[in-house]
Tab-separated table of C-alpha atoms and ligand atoms in Angstrom:
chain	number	residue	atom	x	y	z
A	105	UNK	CA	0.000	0.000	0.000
A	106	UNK	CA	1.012	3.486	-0.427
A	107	UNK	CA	-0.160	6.811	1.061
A	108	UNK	CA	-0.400	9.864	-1.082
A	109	UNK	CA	1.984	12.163	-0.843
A	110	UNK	CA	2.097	16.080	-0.415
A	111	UNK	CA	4.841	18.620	-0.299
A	112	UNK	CA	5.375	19.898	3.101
A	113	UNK	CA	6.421	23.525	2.682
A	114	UNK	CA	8.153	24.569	-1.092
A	115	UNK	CA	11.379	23.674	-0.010
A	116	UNK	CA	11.075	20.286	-1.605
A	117	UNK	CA	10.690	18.107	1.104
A	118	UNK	CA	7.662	15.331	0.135
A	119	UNK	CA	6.167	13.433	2.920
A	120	UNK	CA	2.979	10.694	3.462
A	121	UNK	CA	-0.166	12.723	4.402
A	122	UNK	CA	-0.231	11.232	8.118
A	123	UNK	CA	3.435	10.353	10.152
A	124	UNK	CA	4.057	8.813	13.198
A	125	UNK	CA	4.658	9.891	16.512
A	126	UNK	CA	6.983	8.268	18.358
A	127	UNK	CA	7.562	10.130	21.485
A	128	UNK	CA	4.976	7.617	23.418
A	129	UNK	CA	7.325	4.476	21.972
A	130	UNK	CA	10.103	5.469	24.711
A	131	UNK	CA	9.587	6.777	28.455
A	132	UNK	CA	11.138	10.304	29.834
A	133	UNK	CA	13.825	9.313	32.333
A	134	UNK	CA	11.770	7.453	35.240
A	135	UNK	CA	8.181	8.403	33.781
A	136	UNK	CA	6.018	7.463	31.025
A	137	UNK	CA	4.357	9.928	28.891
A	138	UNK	CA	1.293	7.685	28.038
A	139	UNK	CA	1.359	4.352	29.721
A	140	UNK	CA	4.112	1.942	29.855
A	141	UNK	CA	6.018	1.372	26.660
A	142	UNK	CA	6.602	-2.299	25.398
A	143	UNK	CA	10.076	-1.937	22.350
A	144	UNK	CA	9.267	-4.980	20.516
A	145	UNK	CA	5.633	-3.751	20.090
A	146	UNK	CA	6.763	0.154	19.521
A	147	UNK	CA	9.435	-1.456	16.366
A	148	UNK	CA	6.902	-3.071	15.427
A	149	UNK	CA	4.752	-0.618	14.700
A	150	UNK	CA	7.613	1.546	12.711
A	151	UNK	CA	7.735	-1.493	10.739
A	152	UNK	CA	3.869	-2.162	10.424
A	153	UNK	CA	3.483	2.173	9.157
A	154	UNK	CA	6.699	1.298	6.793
A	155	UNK	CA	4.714	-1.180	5.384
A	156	UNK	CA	1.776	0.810	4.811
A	157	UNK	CA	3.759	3.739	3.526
A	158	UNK	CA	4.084	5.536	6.459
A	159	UNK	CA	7.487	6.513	6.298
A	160	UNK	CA	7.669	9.689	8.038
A	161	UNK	CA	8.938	9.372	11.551
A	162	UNK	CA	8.365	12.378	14.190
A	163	UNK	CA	10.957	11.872	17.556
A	164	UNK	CA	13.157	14.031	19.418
A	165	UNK	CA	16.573	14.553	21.599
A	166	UNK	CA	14.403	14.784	24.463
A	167	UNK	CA	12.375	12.122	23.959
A	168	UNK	CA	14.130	9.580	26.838
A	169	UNK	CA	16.347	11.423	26.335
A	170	UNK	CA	18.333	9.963	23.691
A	171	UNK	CA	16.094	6.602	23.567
A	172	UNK	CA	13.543	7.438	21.514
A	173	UNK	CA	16.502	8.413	18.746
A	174	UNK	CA	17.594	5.242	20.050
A	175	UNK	CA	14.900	3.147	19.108
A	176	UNK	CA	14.598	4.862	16.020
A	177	UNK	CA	17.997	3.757	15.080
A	178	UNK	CA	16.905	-0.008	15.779
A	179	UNK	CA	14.330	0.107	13.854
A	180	UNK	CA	15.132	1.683	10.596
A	181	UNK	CA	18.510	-0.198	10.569
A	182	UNK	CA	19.451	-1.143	7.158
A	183	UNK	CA	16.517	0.937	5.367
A	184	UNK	CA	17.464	4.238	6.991
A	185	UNK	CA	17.210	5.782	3.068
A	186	UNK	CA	13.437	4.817	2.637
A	187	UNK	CA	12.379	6.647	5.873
A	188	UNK	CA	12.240	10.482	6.379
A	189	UNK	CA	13.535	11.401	9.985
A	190	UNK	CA	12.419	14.520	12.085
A	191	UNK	CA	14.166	15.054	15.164
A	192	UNK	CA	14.661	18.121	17.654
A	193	UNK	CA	17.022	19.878	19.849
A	194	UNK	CA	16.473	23.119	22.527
A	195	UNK	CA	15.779	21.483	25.545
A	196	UNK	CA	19.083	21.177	27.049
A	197	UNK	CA	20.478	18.260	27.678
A	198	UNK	CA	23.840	18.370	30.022
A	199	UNK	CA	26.743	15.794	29.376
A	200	UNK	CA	25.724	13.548	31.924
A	201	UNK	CA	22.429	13.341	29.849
A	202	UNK	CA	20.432	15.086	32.078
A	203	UNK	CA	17.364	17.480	31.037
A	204	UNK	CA	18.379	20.902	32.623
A	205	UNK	CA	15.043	22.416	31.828
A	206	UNK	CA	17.131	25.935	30.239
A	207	UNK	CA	16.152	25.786	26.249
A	208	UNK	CA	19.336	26.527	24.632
A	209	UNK	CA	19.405	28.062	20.992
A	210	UNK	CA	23.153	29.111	21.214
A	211	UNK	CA	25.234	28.075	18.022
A	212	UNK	CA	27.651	26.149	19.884
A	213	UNK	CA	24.644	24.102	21.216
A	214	UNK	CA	23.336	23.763	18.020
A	215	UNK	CA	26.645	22.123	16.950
A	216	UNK	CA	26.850	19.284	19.961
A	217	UNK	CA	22.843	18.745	19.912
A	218	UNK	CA	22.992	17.504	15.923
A	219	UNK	CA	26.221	15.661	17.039
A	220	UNK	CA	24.612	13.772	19.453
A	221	UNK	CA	21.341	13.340	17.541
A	222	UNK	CA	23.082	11.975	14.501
A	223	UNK	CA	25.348	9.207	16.657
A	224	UNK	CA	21.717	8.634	18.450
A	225	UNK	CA	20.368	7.934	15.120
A	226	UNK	CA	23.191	5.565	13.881
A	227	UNK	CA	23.013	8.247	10.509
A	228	UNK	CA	24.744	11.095	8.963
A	229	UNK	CA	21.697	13.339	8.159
A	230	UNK	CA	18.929	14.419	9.819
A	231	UNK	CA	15.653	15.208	6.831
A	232	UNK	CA	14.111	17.749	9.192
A	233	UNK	CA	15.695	19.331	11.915
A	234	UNK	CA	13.073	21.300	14.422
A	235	UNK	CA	14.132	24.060	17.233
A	236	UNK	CA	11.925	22.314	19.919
A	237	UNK	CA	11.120	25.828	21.648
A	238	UNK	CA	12.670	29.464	21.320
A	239	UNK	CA	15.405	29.991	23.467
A	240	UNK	CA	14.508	33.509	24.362
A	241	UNK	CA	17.700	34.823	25.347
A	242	UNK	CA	19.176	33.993	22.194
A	243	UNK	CA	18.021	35.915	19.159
A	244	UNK	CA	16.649	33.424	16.507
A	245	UNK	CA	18.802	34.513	14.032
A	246	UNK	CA	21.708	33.246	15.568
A	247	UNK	CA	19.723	29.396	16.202
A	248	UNK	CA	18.770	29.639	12.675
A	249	UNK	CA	22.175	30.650	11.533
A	250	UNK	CA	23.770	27.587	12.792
A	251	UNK	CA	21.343	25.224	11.836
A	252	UNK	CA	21.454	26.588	8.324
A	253	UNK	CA	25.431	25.730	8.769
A	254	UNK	CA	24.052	21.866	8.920
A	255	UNK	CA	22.254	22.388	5.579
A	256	UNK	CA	25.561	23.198	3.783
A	257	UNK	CA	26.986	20.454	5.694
A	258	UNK	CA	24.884	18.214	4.552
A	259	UNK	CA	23.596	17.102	7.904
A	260	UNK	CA	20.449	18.353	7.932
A	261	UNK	CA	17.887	18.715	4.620
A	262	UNK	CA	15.141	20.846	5.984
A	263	UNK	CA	14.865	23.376	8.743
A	264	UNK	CA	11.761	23.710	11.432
A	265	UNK	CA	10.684	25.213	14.216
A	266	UNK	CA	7.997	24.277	16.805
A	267	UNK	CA	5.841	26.396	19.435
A	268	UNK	CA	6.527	29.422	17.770
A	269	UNK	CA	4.995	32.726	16.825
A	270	UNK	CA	4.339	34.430	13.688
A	271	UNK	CA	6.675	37.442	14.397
A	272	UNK	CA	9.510	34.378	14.751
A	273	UNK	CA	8.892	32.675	12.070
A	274	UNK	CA	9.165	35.859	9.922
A	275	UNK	CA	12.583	36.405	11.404
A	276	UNK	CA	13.988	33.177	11.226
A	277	UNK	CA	12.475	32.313	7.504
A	278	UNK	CA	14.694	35.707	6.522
A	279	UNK	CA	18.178	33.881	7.566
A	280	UNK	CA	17.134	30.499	6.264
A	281	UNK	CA	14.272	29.159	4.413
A	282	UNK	CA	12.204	27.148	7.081
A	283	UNK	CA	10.372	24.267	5.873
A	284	UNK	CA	8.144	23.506	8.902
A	285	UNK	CA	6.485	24.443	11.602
A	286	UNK	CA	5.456	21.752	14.574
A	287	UNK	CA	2.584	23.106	16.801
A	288	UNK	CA	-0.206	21.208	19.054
A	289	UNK	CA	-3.108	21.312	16.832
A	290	UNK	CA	-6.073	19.086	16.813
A	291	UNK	CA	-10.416	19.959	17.524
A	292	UNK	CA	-9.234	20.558	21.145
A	293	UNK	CA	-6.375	23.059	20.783
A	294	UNK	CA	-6.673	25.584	17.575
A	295	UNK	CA	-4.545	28.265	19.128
A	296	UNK	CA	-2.405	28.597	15.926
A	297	UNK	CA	-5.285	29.318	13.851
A	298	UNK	CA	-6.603	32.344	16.947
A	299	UNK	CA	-3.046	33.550	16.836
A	300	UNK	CA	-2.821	33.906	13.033
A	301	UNK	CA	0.418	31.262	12.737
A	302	UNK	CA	-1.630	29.327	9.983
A	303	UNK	CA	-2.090	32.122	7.983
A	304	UNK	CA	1.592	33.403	8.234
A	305	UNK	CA	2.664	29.566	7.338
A	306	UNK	CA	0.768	29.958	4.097
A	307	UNK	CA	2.009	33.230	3.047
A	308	UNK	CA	5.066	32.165	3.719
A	309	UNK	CA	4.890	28.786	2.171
A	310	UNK	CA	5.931	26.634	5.237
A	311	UNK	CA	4.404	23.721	5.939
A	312	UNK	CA	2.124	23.201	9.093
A	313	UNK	CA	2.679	19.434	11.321
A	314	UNK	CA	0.275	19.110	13.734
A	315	UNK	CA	1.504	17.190	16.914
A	316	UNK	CA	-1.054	15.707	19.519
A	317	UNK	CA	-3.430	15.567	16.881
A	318	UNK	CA	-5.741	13.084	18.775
A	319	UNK	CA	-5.859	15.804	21.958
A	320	UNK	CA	-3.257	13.273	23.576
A	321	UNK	CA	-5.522	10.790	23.352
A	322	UNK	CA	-8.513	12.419	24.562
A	323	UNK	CA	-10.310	12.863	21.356
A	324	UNK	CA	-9.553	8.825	21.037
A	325	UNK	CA	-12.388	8.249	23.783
A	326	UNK	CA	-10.244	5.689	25.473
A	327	UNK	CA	-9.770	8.188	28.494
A	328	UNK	CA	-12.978	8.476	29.932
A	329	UNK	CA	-12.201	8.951	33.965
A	330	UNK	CA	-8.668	10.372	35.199
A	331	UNK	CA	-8.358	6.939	36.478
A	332	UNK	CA	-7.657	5.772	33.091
A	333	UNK	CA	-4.654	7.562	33.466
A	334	UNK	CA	-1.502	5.600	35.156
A	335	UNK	CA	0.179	7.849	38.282
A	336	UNK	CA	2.894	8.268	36.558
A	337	UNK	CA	0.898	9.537	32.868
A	338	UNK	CA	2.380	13.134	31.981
A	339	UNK	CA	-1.277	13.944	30.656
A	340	UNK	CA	-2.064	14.172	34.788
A	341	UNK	CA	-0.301	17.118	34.891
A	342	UNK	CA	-2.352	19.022	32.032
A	343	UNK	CA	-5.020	21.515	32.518
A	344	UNK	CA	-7.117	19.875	29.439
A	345	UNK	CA	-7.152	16.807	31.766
A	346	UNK	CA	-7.897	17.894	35.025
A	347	UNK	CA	-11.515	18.241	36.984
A	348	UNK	CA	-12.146	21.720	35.841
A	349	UNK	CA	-12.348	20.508	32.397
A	350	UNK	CA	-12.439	16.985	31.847
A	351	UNK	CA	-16.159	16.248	32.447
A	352	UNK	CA	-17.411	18.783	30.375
A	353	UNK	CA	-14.284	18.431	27.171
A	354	UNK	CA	-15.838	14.402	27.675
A	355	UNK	CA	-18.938	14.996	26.586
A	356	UNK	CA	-17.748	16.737	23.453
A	357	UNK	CA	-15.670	13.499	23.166
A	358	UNK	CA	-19.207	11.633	23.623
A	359	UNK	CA	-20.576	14.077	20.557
A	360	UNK	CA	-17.753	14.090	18.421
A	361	UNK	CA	-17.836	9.360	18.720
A	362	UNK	CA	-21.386	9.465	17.849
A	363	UNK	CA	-20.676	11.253	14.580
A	364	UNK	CA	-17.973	9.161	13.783
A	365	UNK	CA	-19.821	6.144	14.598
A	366	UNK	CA	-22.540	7.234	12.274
A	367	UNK	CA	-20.063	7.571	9.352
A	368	UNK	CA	-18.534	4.129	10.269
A	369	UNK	CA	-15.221	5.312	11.661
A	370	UNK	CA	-13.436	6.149	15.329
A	371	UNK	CA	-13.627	9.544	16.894
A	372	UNK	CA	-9.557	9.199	16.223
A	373	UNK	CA	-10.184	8.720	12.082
A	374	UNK	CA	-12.402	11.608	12.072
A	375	UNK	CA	-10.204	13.770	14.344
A	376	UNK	CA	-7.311	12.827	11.672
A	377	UNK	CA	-9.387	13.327	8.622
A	378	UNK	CA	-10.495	16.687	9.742
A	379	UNK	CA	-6.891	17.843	10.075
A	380	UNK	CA	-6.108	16.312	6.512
A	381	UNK	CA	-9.154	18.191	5.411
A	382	UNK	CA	-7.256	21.583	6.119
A	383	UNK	CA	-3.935	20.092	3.679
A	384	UNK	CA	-1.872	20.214	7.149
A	385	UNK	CA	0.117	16.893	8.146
A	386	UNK	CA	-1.074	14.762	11.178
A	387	UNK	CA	1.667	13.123	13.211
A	388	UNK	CA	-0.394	11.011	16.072
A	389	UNK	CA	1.526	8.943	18.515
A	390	UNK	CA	1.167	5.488	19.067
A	391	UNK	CA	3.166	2.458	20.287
A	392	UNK	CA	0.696	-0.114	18.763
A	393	UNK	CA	0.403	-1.756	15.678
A	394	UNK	CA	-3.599	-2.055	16.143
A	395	UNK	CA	-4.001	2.052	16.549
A	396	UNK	CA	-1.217	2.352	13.741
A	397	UNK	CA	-3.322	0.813	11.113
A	398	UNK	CA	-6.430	2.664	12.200
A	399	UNK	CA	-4.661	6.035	12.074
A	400	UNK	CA	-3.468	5.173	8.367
A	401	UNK	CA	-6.331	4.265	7.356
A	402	UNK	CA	-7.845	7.820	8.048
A	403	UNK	CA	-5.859	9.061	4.729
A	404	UNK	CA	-9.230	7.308	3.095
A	405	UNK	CA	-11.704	9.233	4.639
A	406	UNK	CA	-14.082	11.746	2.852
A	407	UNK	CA	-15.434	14.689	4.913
A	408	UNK	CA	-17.994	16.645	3.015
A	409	UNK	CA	-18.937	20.509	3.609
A	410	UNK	CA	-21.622	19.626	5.965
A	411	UNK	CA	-19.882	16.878	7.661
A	412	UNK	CA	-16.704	19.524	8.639
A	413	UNK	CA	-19.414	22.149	9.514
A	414	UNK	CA	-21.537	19.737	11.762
A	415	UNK	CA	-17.789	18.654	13.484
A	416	UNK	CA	-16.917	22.488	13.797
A	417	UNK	CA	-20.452	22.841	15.204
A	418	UNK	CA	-19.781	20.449	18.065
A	419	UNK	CA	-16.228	22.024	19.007
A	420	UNK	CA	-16.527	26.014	17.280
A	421	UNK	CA	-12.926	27.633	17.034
A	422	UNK	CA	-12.560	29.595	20.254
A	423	UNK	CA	-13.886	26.615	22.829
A	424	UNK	CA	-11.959	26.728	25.764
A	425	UNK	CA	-11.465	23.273	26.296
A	426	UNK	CA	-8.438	24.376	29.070
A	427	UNK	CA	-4.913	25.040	28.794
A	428	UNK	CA	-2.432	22.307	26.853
A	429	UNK	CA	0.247	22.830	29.537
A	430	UNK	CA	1.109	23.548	33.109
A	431	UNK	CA	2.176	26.783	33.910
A	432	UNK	CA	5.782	25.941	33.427
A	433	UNK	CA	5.585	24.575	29.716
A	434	UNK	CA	3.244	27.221	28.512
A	435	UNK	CA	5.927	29.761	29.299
A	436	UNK	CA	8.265	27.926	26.948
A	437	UNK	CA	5.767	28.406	24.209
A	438	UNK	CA	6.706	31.955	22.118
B	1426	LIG	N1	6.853	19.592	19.240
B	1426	LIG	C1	6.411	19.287	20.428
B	1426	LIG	O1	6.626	20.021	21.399
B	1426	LIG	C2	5.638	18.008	20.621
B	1426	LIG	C3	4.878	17.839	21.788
B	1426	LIG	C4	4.141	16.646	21.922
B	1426	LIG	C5	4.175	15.685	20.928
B	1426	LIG	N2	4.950	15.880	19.823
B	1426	LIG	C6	5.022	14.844	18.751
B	1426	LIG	O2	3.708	14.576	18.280
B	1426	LIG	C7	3.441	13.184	18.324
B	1426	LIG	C8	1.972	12.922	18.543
B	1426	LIG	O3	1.484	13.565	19.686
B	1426	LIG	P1	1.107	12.797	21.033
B	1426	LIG	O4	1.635	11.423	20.974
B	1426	LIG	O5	1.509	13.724	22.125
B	1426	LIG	O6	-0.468	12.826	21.059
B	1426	LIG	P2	-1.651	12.201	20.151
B	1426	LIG	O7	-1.110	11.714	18.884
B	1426	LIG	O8	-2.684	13.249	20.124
B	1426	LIG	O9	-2.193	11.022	21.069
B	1426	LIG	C9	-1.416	9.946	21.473
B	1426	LIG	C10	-2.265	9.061	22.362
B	1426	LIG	O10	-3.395	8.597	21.623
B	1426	LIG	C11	-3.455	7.189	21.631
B	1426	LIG	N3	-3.912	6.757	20.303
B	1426	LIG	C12	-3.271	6.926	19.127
B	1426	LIG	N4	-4.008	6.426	18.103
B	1426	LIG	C13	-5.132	5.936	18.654
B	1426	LIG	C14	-6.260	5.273	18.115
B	1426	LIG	N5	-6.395	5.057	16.808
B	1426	LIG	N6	-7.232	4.870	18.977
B	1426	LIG	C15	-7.111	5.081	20.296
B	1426	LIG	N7	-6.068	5.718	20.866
B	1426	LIG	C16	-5.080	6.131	20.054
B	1426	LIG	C17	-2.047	6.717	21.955
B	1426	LIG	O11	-2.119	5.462	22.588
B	1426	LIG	P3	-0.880	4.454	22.745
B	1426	LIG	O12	0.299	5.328	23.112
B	1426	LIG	O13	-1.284	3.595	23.845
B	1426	LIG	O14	-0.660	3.773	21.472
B	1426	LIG	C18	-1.548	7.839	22.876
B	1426	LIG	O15	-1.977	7.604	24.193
B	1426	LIG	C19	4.361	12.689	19.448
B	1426	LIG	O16	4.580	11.287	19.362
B	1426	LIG	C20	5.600	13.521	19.227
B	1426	LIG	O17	6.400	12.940	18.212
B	1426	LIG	C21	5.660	17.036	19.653
């Protein structure tokens, strides 16, 4: 099987419709980020969305750290040409491999961080290269500058950003073309569109990925009680999640199933498909082959005019369906 393909920005990168997440495949130092991770299943699933064309995987230095790179590297071994690799770097990681917390955009970071991502990823070139989050006290221009440096190395083939705001994508976009930008974006969390990023992306020809595309699993309707949630689940710890919201963002779960169900998909197909509707590039997470093949299959579906109006109808732009982040995180967000 294959997936169709689009162009993701006008750099020349070309990528599957949907990617994969990966970020749930590995845990973050003692924690897991959505429920204990099993590595035979998790490379099995690479190997299951290789299969089915899905060749574009999302991860990150963070991501463990190191072991989601890690496990990236075992599973693409020997095919690492047929699959198109998007990894990050900001969050700084110390030499004893601990996450300090500081995001660090300096150029001399930027130099160890692809270093260290590349022997991660048993390769010699990244495909796309994100900034995970502006580091504030460092002008973009001078992140940008030295990731462009990788281009002309030959390290890196496309440049992104993620979490950023119009005003910084203009400035960084003026140093070096920028192929991507990686935001949360699904029905639950359209602050990109409110903010005006979108448009900017178009005008500027960048393409759009939308991470957490399935709410973090919320718009799955697998979570329906914060005791779904293992202690140690990093989705405890968002707003979206907790009592203020969750009852009421669960019956707009309830609404959005029973439309799916009526077309003869999941709430997380139609959640996909209305992303895909809008030309921008899913990447949902998932360490199971079973959720893997259900997410693919979402390229097929066919949402008319009245079918995105009635979903738009149950969750309007401007719903306040609570904040993505604690306190801490959303201050890392431009
Ligand atoms: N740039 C950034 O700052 C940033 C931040 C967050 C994420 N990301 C990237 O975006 C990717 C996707 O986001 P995400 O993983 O946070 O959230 P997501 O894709 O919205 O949701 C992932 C959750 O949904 C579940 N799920 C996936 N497909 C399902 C299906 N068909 N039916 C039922 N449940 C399903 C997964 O379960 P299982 O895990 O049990 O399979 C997991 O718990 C990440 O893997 C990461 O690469 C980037």
């Amino acid at each position: 099987m294959d997936i169709k393909k689009i162009a993701l920005g006008n750099q020349g990168l070309i990528v599957p419709k949907i990617g994969l997440g990966c970020m749930g495949m590995t845990g973050f130092e003692e924690a897991h980020m959505y429920g204990k991770a099993d590595e035979q299943e998790a490379i099995a699933t690479i190997h299951r969305s290789f299969e089915l064309g899905g060749n574009f995987l999302d991860t990150a230095d963070l991501y463990g750290p190191f072991k989601n790179e890690q496990l990236i590297a075992k599973a693409i071994k020997g095919n690492r040409d047929h699959f198109i690799i998007a990894t990050k770097f900001g969050w700084e990681i110390d030499d004893n491999n601990k996450v300090t917390w500081a995001i660090n955009g300096k150029k001399e970071y930027v130099k160890k961080a692809v270093e260290r991502s590349l022997k991660n990823l048993k390769t010699d070139y990244i495909d796309l290269y994100y900034l995970h989050r502006l580091d504030k006290n460092t002008p973009v221009e001078e992140t940008v500058e030295a990731m462009s440096l990788l281009v002309k190395e030959g390290k890196v083939g496309y440049l992104g950003l993620s979490e950023v705001s119009s005003e910084t994508v203009k400035r960084a976009h003026a140093v070096h073309p920028i192929t991507a930008v990686q935001s949360e974006y699904s029905l639950f969390e359209r602050t990109v569109e409110e903010r005006g990023v979108l448009q900017t992306l178009n005008e500027l020809g960048i393409g759009f990925v939308a991470y957490s595309p399935l709410g973090r699993g919320f718009l799955s309707g697998n979570i329906r009680s914060l005791d779904d949630l293992p202690e140690d689940d990093f989705r405890r710890a968002i707003p979206r999640f907790q009592e203020a919201h969750f009852h009421k963002n669960i019956e707009l779960v309830k609404l959005i199933e029973t439309m799916a169900a009526d077309k003869g998909i999941t709430s997380s197909q139609l959640a996909l498909a209305w992303i895909m509707s809008k030309d921008i590039l899913p990447i949902p997470g998932t360490k199971r082959r079973k959720y893997l093949e259900q997410n693919i299959a979402s390229v097929e579906v066919e949402l008319s005019e009245a079918e995105l109006q009635k979903l738009e109808g149950i969750v309007p732009l401007g719903t306040d369906t609570g904040l993505p982040y604690d306190d801490f995180s959303m201050g890392l967000i431009d």
